Short mmCIF file of C-alpha atoms in Angstrom, two decimals:
data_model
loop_
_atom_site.label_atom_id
_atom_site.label_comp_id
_atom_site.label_asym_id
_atom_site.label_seq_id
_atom_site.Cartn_x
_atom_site.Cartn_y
_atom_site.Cartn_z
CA UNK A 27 3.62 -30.07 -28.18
CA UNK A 28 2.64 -26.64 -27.26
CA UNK A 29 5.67 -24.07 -26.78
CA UNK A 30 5.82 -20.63 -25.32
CA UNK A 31 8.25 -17.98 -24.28
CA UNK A 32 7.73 -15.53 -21.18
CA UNK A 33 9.18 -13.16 -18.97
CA UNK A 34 10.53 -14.91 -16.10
CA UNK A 35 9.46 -11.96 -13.68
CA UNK A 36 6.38 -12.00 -15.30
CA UNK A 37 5.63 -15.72 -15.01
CA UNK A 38 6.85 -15.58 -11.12
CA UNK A 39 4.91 -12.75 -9.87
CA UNK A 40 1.51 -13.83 -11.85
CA UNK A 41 2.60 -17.70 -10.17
CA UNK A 42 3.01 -15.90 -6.40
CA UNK A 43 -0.13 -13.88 -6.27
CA UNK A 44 -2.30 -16.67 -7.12
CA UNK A 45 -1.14 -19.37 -5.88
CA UNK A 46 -1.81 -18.65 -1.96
CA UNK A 47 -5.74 -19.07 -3.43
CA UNK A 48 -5.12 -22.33 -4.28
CA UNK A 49 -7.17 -25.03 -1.85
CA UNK A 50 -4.10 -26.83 0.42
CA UNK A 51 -6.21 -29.95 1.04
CA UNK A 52 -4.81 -32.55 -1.26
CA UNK A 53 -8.36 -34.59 -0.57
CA UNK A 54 -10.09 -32.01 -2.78
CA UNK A 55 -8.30 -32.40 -5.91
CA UNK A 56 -10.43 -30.30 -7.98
CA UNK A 57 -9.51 -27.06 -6.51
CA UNK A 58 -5.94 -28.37 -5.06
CA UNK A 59 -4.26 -27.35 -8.14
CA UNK A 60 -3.08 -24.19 -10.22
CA UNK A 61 -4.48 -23.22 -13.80
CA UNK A 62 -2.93 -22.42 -16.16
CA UNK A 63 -4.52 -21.44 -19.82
CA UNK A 64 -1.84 -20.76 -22.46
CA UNK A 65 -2.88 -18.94 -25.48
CA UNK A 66 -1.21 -16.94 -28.26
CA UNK A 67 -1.15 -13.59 -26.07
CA UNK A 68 -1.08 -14.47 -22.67
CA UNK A 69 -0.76 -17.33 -19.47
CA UNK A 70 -3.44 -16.95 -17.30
CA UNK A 71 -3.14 -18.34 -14.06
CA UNK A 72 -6.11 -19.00 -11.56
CA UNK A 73 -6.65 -20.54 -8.22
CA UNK A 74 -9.74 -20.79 -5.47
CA UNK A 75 -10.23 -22.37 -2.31
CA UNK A 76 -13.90 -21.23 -2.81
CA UNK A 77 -13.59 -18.68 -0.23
CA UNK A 78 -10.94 -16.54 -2.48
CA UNK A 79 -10.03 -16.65 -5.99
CA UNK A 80 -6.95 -15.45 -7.76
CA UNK A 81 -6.38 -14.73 -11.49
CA UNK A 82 -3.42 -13.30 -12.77
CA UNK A 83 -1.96 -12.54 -16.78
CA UNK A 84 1.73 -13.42 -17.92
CA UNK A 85 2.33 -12.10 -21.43
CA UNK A 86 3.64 -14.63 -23.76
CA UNK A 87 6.74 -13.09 -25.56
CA UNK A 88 6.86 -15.88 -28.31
CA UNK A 89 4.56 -18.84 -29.36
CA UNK A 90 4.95 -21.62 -31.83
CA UNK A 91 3.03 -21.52 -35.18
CA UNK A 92 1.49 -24.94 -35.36
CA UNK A 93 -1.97 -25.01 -35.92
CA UNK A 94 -4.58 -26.37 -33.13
CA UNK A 95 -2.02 -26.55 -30.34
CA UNK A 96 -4.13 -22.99 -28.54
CA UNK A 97 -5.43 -22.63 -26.71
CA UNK A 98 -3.90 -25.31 -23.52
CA UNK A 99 -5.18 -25.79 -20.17
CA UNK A 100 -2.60 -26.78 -17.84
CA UNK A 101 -3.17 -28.32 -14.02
CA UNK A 102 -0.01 -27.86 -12.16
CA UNK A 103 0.06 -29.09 -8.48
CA UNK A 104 0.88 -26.48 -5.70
CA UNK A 105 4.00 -28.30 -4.95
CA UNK A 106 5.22 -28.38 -8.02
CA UNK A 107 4.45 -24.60 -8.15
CA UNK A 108 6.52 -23.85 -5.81
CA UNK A 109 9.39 -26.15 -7.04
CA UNK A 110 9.06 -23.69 -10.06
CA UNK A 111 9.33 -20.33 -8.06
CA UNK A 112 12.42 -21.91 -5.98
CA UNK A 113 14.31 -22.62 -9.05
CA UNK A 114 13.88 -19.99 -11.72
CA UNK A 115 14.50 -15.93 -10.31
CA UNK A 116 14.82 -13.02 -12.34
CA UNK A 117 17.55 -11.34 -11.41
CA UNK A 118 15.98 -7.90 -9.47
CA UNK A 119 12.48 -9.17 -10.19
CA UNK A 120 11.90 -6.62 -12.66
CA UNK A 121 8.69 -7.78 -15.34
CA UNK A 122 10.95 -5.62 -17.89
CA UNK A 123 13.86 -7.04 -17.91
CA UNK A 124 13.86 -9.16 -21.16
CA UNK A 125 17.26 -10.46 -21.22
CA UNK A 126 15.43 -13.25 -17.95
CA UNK A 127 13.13 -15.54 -20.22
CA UNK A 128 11.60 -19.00 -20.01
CA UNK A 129 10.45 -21.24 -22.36
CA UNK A 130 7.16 -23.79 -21.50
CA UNK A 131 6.87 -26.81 -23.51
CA UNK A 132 3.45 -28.60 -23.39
CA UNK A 133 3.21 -32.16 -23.67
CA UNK A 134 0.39 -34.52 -23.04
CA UNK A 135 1.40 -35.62 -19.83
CA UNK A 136 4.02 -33.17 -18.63
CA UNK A 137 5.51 -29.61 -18.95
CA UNK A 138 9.34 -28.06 -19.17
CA UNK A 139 10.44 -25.11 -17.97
CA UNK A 140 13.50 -24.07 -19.42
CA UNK A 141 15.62 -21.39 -18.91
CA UNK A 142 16.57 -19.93 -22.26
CA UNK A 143 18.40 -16.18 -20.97
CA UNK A 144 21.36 -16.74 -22.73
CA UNK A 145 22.76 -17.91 -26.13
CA UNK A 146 22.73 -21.58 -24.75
CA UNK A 147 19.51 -22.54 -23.01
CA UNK A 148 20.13 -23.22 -19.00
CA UNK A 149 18.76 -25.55 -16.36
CA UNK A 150 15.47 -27.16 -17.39
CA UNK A 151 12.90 -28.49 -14.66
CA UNK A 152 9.73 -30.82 -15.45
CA UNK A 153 6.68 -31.66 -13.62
CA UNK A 154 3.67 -33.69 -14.34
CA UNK A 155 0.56 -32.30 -15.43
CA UNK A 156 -2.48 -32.90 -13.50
CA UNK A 157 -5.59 -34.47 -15.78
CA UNK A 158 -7.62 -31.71 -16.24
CA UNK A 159 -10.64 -31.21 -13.89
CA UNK A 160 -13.57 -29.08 -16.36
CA UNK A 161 -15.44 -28.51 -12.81
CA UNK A 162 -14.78 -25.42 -10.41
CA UNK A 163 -11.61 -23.89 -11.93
CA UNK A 164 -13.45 -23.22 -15.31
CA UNK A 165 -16.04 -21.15 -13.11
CA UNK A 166 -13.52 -18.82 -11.90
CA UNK A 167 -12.89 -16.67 -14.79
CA UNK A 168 -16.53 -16.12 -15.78
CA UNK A 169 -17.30 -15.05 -11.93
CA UNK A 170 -14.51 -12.31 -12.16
CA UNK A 171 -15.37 -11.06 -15.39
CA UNK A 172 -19.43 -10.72 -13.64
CA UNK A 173 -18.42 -9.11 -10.81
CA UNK A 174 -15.78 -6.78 -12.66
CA UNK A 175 -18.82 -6.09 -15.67
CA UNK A 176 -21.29 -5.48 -12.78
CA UNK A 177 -22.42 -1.68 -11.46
CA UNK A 178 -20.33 -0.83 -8.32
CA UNK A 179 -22.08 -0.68 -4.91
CA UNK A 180 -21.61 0.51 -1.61
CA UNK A 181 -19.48 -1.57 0.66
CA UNK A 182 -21.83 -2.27 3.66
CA UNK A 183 -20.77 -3.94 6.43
CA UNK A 184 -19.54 -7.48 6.01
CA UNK A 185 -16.88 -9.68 7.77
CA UNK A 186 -13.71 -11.31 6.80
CA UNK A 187 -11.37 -13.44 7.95
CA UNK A 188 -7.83 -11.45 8.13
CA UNK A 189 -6.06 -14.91 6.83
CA UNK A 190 -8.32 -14.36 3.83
CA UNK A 191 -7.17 -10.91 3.70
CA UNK A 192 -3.93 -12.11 4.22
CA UNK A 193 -3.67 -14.13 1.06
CA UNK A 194 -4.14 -10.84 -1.40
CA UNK A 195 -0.57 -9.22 0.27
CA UNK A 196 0.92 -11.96 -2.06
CA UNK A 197 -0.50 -9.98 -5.33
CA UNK A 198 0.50 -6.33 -3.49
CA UNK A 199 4.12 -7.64 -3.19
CA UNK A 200 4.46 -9.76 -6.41
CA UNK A 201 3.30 -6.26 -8.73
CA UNK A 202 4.29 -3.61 -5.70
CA UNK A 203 0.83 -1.98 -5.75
CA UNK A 204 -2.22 -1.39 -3.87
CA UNK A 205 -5.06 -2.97 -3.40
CA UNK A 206 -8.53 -1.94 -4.38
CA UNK A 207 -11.11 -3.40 -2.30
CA UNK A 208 -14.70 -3.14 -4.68
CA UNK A 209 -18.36 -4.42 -3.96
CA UNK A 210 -20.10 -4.88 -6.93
CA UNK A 211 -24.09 -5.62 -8.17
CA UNK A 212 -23.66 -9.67 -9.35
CA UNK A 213 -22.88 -10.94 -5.95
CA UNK A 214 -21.70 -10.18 -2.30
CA UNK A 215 -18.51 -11.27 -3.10
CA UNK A 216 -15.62 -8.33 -3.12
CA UNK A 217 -13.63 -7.44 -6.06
CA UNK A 218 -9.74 -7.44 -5.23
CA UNK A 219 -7.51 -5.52 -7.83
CA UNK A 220 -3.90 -5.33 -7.94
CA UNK A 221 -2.81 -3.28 -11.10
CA UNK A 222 -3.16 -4.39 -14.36
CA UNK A 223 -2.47 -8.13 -14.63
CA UNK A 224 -4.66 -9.26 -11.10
CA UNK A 225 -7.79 -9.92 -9.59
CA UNK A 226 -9.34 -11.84 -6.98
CA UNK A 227 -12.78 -12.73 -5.50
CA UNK A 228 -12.77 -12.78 -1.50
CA UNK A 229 -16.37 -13.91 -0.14
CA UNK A 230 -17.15 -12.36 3.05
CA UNK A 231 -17.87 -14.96 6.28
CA UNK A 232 -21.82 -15.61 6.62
CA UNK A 233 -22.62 -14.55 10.01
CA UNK A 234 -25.13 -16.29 12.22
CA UNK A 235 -27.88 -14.55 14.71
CA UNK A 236 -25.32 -14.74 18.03
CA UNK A 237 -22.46 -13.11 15.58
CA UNK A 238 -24.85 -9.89 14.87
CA UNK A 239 -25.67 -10.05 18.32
CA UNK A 240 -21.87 -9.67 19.86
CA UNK A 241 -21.19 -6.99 17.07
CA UNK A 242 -23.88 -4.72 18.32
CA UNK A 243 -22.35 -5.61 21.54
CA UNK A 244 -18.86 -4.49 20.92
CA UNK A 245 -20.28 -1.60 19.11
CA UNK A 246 -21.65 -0.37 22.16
CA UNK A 247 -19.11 -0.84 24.34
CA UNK A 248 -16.64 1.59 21.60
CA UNK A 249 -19.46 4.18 21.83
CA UNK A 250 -19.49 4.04 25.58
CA UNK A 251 -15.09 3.56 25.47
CA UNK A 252 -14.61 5.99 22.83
CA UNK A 253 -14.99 9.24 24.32
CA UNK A 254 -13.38 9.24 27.59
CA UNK A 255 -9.98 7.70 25.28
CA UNK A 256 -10.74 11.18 23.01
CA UNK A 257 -11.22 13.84 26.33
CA UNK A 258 -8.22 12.06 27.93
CA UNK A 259 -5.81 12.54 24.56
CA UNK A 260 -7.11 16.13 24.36
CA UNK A 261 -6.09 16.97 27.59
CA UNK A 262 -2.95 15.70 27.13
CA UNK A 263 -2.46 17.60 23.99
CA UNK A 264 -3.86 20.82 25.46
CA UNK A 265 -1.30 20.39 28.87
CA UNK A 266 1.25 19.85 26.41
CA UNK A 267 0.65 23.33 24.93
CA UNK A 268 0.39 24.72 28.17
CA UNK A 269 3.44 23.92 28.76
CA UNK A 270 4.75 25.96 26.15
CA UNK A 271 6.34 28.86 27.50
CA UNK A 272 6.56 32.03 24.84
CA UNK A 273 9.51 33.73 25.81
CA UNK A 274 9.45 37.60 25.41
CA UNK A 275 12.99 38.49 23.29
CA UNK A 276 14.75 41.26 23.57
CA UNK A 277 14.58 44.17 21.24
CA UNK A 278 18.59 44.05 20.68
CA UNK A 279 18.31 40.07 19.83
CA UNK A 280 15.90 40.94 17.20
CA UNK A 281 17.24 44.12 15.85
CA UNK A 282 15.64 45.84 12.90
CA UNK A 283 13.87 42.30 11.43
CA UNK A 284 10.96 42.62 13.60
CA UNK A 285 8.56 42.54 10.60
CA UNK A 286 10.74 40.17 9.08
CA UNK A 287 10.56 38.12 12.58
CA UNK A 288 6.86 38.02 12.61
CA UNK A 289 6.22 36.95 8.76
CA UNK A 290 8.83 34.24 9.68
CA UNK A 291 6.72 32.99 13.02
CA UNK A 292 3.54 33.22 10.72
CA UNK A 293 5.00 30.74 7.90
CA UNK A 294 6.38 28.60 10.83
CA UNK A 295 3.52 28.11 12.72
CA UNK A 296 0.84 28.10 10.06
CA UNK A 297 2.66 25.35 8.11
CA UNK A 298 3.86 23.23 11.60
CA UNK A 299 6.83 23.47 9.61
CA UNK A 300 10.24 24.51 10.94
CA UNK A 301 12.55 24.86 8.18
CA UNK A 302 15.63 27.08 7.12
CA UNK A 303 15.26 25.76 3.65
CA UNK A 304 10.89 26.62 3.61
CA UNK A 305 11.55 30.08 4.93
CA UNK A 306 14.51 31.18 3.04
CA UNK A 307 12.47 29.96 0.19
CA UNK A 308 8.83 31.41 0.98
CA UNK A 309 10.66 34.84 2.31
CA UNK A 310 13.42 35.07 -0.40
CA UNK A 311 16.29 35.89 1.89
CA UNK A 312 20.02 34.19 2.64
CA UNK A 313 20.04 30.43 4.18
CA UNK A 314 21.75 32.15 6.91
CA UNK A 315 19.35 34.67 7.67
CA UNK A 316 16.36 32.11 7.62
CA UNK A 317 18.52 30.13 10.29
CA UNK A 318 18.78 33.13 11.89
CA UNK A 319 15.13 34.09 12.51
CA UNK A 320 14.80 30.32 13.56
CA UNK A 321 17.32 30.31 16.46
CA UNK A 322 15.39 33.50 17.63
CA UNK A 323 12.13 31.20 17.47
CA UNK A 324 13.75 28.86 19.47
CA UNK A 325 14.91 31.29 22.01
CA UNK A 326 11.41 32.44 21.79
CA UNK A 327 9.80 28.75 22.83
CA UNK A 328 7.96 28.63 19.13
CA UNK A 329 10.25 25.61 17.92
CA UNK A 330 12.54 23.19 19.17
CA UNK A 331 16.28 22.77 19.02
CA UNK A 332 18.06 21.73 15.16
CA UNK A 333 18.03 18.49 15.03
CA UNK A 334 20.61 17.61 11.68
CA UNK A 335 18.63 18.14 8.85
CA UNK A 336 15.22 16.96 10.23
CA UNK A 337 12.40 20.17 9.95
CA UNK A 338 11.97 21.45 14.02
CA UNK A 339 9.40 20.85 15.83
CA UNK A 340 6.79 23.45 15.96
CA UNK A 341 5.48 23.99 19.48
CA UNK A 342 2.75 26.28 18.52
CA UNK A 343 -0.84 25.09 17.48
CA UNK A 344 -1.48 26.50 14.27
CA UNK A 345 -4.97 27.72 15.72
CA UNK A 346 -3.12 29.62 18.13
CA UNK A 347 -0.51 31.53 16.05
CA UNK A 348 -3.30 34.68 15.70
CA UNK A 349 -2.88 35.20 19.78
CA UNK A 350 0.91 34.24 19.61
CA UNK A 351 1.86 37.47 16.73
CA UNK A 352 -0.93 39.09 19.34
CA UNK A 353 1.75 38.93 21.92
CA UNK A 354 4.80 39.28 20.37
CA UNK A 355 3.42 42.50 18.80
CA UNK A 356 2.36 43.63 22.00
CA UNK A 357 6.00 42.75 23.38
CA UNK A 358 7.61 44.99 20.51
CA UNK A 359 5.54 47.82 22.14
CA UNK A 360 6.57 47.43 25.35
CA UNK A 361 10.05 47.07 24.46
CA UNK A 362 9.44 50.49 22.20
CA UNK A 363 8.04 52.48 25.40
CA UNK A 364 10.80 51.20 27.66
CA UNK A 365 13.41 52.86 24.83
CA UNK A 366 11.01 55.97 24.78
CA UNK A 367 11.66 56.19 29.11
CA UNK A 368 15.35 55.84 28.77
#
């Protein structure tokens, strides 16, 4: 018997990213299984339909010390899979919580999962191994590792199926990472990581003469589509601006902080940014003050009403701000001779 001890978020999340790769069609049974290859140091788990491939690492936490029992190939059926993921959880799902642990014991015919958290070992489940199939599933792992070892390329234009795409969301929400999307030298095939325990083949769909032929179709149609959509949103944007109107202020509202007025409108405008907290930081002055030189700005037609603690919105183009202080400066003048006269 072959025994091992593993994290039990670890053993889920490597069991959920790959095993949407596996092949559904019981009438295949080569590929309608999941791998899995215990060693000393790690489980790793693989599945293909041979249009993706997943392969995922589990680290083993504890292993027996009898001789010849490593490394084991296991064939678990998807079913069975999922009786697995339905029964054991990990509290939060966190991989480093190591107070959730299970414990795999190999036999000939069968394995046990048993739950061994606490001091007295918990619910046990058992399923039947599959016999062993050396075929396809052995392939898998030496296809990553040639496509992983192989030069990068550029990603040309290919197609894929978005249910093929699909299938690597399971690996993005089992680790709560990105995906990197790689072409590689050794075949057409894109690389799919997923941090540091996953990675997938995805083979893009061969496309036939009439397939090309309705690309370069829709192609052309964007090109002709495309832009009339762009000249109608810019005129939209630009009549929204129009309708911005810059309200001259009054030389009592503003007092003596005219200077301090126009560094304010600068920061505002040139960041899209209108925020108390951003000015009274940029300008060094009194949270009070910097709400201050905003509710002039709003009087003004430069930003929007407060809205709770949300930034306002900035009704200025930053590209315009130069002919905005333009005419605000040339409103301070005004308001200067009109003093002068009286």
């Amino acid at each position: 018997m072959t025994t091992v001890k593993v994290g039990t978020a670890d053993f889920r999340h490597a069991l959920n990213a790959v095993r949407v790769h596996a092949c559904t069609d019981s009438e295949i049974p080569p590929i309608h299984r999941i791998r899995l290859a215990v060693d000393r140091q790690n489980i790793v788990v693989t599945a293909t339909d041979m249009f993706t491939a997943g392969l995922a690492i589990a680290s083993v936490l504890d292993s027996a010390d009898e001789p010849g029992q490593y490394p084991c190939t296991v064939d678990i059926a998807p079913s069975d899979i999922k009786n697995i993921l339905q029964i054991f959880t990990a509290g939060k799902e966190k991989s480093d919580t190591p107070e959730f642990e299970l414990r795999l014991d190999i036999t000939k015919d069968r394995i046990t999962i048993t739950d061994c958290s606490g001091l007295i070992d918990g619910h046990a489940l058992t399923v039947p191994r599959m016999p062993t199939d050396g075929g396809t599933l052995c392939t898998i792992p030496g296809l990553i590792a040639r496509q992983h070892g192989s030069d990068a390329t550029l990603l040309t234009d290919m197609s894929v199926g978005g249910e093929m795409m699909a299938r690597f969301s399971a690996a993005s929400n089992a680790y709560g990472q990105a995906l990197e999307v790689e072409a590689h030298s050794a075949s057409r095939a894109l690389l799919i990581r997923c941090g540091e325990s996953f990675l997938g083949l995805m083979m893009p769909r061969q496309l036939l003469d009439r397939d090309l032929d309705d690309r370069r179709e829709w192609s052309a149609g964007w090109s002709r589509r495309l832009p009339d959509i762009v000249a109608a949103a810019e005129a939209e944007r630009i009549e929204q601006h129009a309708q911005v109107d810059i309200v001259d202020l009054d030389a009592d509202e503003i007092g003596d902080d005219r200077d301090m007025f126009l560094r304010a409108v600068d920061l505002v405008v040139r960041s899209q940014f209108g925020s108390a907290a951003m000015l009274q930081r940029r300008m060094r002055i009194g949270f009070a003050k910097a709400a201050r030189l905003l509710e002039l700005m709003e009087q003004a037609g430069i930003v929007g009403p407060a809205d709770g603690s949300k930034a306002r919105a900035v009704h200025v183009r930053a590209e315009d701000l130069d002919s905005l202080l333009a005419d605000l400066r040339a409103s301070e003048q005004d308001d200067d001779h009109e003093g002068e006269n009286r």
